[in-house]
CSV table of N, CA and C in Angstrom, one decimal:
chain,number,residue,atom,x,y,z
O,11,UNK,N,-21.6,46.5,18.3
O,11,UNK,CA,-21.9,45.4,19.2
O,11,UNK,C,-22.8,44.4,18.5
O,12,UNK,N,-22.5,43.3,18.4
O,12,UNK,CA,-23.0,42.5,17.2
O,12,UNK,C,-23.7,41.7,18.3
O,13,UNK,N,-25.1,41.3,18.0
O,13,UNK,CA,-25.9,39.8,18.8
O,13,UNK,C,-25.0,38.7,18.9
O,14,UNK,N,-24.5,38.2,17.9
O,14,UNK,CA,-23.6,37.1,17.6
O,14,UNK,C,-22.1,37.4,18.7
O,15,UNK,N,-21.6,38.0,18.2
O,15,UNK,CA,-20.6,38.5,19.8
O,15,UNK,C,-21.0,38.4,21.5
O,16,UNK,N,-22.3,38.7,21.1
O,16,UNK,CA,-22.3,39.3,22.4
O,16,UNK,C,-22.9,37.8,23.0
O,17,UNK,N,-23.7,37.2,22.3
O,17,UNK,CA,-24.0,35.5,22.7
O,17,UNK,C,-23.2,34.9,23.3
O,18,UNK,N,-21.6,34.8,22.1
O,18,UNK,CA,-20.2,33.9,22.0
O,18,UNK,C,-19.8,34.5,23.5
O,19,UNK,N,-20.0,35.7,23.8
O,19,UNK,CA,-18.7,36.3,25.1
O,19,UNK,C,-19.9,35.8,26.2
O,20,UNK,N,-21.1,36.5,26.4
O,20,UNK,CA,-21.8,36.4,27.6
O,20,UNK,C,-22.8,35.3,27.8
O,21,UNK,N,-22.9,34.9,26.5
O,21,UNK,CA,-23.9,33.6,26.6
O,21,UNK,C,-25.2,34.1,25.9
O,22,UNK,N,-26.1,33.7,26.5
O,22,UNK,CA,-27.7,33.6,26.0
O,22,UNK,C,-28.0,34.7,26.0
O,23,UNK,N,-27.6,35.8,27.3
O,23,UNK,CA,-27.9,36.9,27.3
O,23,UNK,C,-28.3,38.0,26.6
O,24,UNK,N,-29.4,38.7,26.0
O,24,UNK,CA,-29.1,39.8,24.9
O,24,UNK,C,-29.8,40.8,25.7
O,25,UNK,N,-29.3,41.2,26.8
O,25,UNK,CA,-29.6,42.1,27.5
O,25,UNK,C,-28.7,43.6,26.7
O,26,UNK,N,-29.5,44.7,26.1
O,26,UNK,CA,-29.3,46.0,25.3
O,26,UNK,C,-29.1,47.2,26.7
O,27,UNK,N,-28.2,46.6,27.3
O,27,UNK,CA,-28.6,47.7,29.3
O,27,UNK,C,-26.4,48.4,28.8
O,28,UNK,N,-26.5,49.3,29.9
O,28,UNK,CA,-25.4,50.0,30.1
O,28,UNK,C,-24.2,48.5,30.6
O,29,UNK,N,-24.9,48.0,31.3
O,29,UNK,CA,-23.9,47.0,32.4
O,29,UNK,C,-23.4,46.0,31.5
O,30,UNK,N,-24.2,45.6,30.8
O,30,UNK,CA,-24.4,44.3,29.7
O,30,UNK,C,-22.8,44.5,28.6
O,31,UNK,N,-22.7,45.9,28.2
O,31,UNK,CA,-22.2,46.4,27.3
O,31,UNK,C,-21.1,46.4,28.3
O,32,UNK,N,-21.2,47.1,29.5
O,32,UNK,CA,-19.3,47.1,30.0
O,32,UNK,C,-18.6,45.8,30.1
O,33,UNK,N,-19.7,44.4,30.6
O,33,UNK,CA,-19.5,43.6,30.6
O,33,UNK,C,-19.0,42.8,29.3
O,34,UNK,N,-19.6,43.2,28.3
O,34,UNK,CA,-19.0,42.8,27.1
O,34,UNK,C,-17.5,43.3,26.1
O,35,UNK,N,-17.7,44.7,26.8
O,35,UNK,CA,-16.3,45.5,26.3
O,35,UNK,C,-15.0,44.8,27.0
O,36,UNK,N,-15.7,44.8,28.5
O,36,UNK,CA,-14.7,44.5,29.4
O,36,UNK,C,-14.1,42.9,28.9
O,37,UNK,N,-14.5,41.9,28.0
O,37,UNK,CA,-14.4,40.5,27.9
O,37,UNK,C,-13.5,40.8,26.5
O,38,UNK,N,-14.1,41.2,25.5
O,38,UNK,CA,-13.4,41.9,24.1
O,38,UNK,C,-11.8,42.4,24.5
O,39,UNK,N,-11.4,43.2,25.4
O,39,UNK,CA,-10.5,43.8,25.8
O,39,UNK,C,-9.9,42.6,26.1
O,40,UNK,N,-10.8,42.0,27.0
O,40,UNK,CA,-9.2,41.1,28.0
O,40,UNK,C,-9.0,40.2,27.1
O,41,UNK,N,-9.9,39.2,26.0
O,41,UNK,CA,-9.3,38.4,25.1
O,41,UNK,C,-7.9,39.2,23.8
O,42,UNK,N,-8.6,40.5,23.4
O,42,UNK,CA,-7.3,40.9,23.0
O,42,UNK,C,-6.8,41.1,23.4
O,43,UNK,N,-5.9,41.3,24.6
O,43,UNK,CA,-5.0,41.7,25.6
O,43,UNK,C,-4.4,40.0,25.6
O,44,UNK,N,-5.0,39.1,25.7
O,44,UNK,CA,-4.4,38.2,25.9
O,44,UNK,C,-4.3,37.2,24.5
O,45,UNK,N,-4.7,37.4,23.6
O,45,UNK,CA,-4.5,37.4,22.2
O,45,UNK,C,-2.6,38.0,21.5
O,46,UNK,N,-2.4,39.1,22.1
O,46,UNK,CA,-1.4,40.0,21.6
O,46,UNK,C,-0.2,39.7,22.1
O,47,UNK,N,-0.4,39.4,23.4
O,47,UNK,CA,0.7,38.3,23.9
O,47,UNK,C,1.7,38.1,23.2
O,48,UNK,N,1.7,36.8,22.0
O,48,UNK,CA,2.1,36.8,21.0
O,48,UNK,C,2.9,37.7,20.1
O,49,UNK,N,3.3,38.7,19.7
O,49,UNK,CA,3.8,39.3,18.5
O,49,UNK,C,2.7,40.5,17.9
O,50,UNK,N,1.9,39.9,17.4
O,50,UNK,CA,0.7,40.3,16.7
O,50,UNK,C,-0.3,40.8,17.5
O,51,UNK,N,-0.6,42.3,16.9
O,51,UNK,CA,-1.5,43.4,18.0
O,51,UNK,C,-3.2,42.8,17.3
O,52,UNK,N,-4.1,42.6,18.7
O,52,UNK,CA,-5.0,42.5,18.5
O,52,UNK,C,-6.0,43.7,19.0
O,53,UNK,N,-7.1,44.3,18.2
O,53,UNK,CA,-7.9,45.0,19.2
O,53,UNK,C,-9.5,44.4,19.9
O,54,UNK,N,-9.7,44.8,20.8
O,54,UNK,CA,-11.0,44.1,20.9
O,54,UNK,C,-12.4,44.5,19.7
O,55,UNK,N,-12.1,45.3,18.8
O,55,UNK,CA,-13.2,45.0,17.5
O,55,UNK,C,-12.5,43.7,16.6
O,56,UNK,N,-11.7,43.1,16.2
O,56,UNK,CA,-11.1,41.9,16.0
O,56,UNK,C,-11.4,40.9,16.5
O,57,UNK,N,-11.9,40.8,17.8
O,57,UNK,CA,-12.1,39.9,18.3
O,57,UNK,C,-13.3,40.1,18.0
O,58,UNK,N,-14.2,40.8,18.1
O,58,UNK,CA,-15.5,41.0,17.9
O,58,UNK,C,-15.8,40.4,16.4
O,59,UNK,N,-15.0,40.7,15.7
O,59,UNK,CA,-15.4,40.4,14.3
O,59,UNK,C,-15.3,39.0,13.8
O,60,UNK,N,-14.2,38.6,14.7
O,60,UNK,CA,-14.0,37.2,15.1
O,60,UNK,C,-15.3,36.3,15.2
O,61,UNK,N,-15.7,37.2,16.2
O,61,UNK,CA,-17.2,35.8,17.2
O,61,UNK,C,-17.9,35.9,15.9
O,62,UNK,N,-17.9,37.1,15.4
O,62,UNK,CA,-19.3,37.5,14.4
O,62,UNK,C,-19.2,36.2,13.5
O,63,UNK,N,-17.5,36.4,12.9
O,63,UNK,CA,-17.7,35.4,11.4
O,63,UNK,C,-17.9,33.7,12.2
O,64,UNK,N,-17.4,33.8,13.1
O,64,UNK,CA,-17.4,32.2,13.6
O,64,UNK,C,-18.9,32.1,13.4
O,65,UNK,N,-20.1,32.5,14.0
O,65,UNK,CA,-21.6,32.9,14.2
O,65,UNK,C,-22.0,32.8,13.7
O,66,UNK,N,-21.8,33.4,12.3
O,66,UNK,CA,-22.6,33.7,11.2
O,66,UNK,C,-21.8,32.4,10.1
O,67,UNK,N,-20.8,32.0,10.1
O,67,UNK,CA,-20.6,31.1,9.3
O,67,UNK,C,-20.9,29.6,9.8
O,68,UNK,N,-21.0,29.1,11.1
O,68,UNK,CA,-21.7,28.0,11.6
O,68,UNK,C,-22.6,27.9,11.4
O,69,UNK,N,-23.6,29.1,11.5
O,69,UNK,CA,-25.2,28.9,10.5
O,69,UNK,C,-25.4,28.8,9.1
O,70,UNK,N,-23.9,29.4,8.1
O,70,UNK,CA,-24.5,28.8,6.7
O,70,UNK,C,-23.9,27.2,6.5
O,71,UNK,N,-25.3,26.9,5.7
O,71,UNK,CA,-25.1,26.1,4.9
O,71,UNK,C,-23.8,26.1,4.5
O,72,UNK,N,-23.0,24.5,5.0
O,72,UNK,CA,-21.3,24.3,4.1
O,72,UNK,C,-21.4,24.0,2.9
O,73,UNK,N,-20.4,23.9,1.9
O,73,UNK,CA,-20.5,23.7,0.8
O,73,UNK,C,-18.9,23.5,0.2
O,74,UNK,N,-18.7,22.7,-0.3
O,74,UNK,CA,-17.4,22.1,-0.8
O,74,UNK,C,-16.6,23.5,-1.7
O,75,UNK,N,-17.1,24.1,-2.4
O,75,UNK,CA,-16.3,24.4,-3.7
O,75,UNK,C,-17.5,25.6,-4.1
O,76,UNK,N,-17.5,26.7,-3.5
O,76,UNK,CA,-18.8,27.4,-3.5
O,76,UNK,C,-18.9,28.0,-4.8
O,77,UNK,N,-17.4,28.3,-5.3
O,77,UNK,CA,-17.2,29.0,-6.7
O,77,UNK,C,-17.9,28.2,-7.7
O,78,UNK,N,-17.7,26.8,-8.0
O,78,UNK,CA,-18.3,26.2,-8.8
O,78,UNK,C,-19.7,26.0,-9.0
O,79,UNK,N,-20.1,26.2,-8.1
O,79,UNK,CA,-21.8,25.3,-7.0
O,79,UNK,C,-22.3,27.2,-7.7
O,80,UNK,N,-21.8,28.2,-7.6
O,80,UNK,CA,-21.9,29.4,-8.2
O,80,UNK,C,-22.1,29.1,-9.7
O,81,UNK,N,-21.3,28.8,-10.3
O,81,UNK,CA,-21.4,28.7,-12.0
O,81,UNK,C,-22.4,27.9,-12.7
O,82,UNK,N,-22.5,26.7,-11.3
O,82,UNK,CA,-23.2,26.3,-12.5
O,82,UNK,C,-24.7,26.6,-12.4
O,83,UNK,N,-25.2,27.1,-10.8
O,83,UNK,CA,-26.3,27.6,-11.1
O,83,UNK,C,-27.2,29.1,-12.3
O,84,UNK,N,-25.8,29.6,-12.9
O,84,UNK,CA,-26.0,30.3,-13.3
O,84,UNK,C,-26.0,30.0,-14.9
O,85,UNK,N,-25.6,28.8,-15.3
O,85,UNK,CA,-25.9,28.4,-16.4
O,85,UNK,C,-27.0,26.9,-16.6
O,86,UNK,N,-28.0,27.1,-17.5
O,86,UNK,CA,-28.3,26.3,-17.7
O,86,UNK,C,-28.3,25.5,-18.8
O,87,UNK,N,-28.9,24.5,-18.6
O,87,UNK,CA,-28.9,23.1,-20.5
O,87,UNK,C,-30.4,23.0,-21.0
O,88,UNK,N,-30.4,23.5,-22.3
O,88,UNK,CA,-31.3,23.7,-22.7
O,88,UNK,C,-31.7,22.4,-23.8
């Protein structure tokens, strides 16, 4: 159960309680339930992992071409 999930589904809440958690399983479930719809089986840790990368990649720093922005800090001119 990730902070970043549990934000995206319930909000501001970081309540660590028994109820908090059914409530959050119970949200995970019904989005993949209604995710799968479609063709394609989803489970509610997918979904979970989902909120995570959304969360965690809104907070980095973007960057065009990260491969490059990689190389060349690793070489320098002397």
């Amino acid at each position: 159960m990730s902070d970043e999930a549990m934000v995206a589904s319930l909000g501001n809440a970081k309540e660590y309680t028994l109820k908090q958690y059914l409530a959050f399983a119970d949200k995970l479930q019904t989005k993949a339930k209604e995710l799968s719809v479609g063709g394609e089986s989803f489970a509610p840790s997918d979904v979970e992992r989902a909120l995570w990368s959304s969360a965690v990649g809104s907070k980095s720093p973007a960057s065009d071409n990260p491969k490059s922005e990689s190389k060349m800090r690793g070489k320098r001119k002397r």
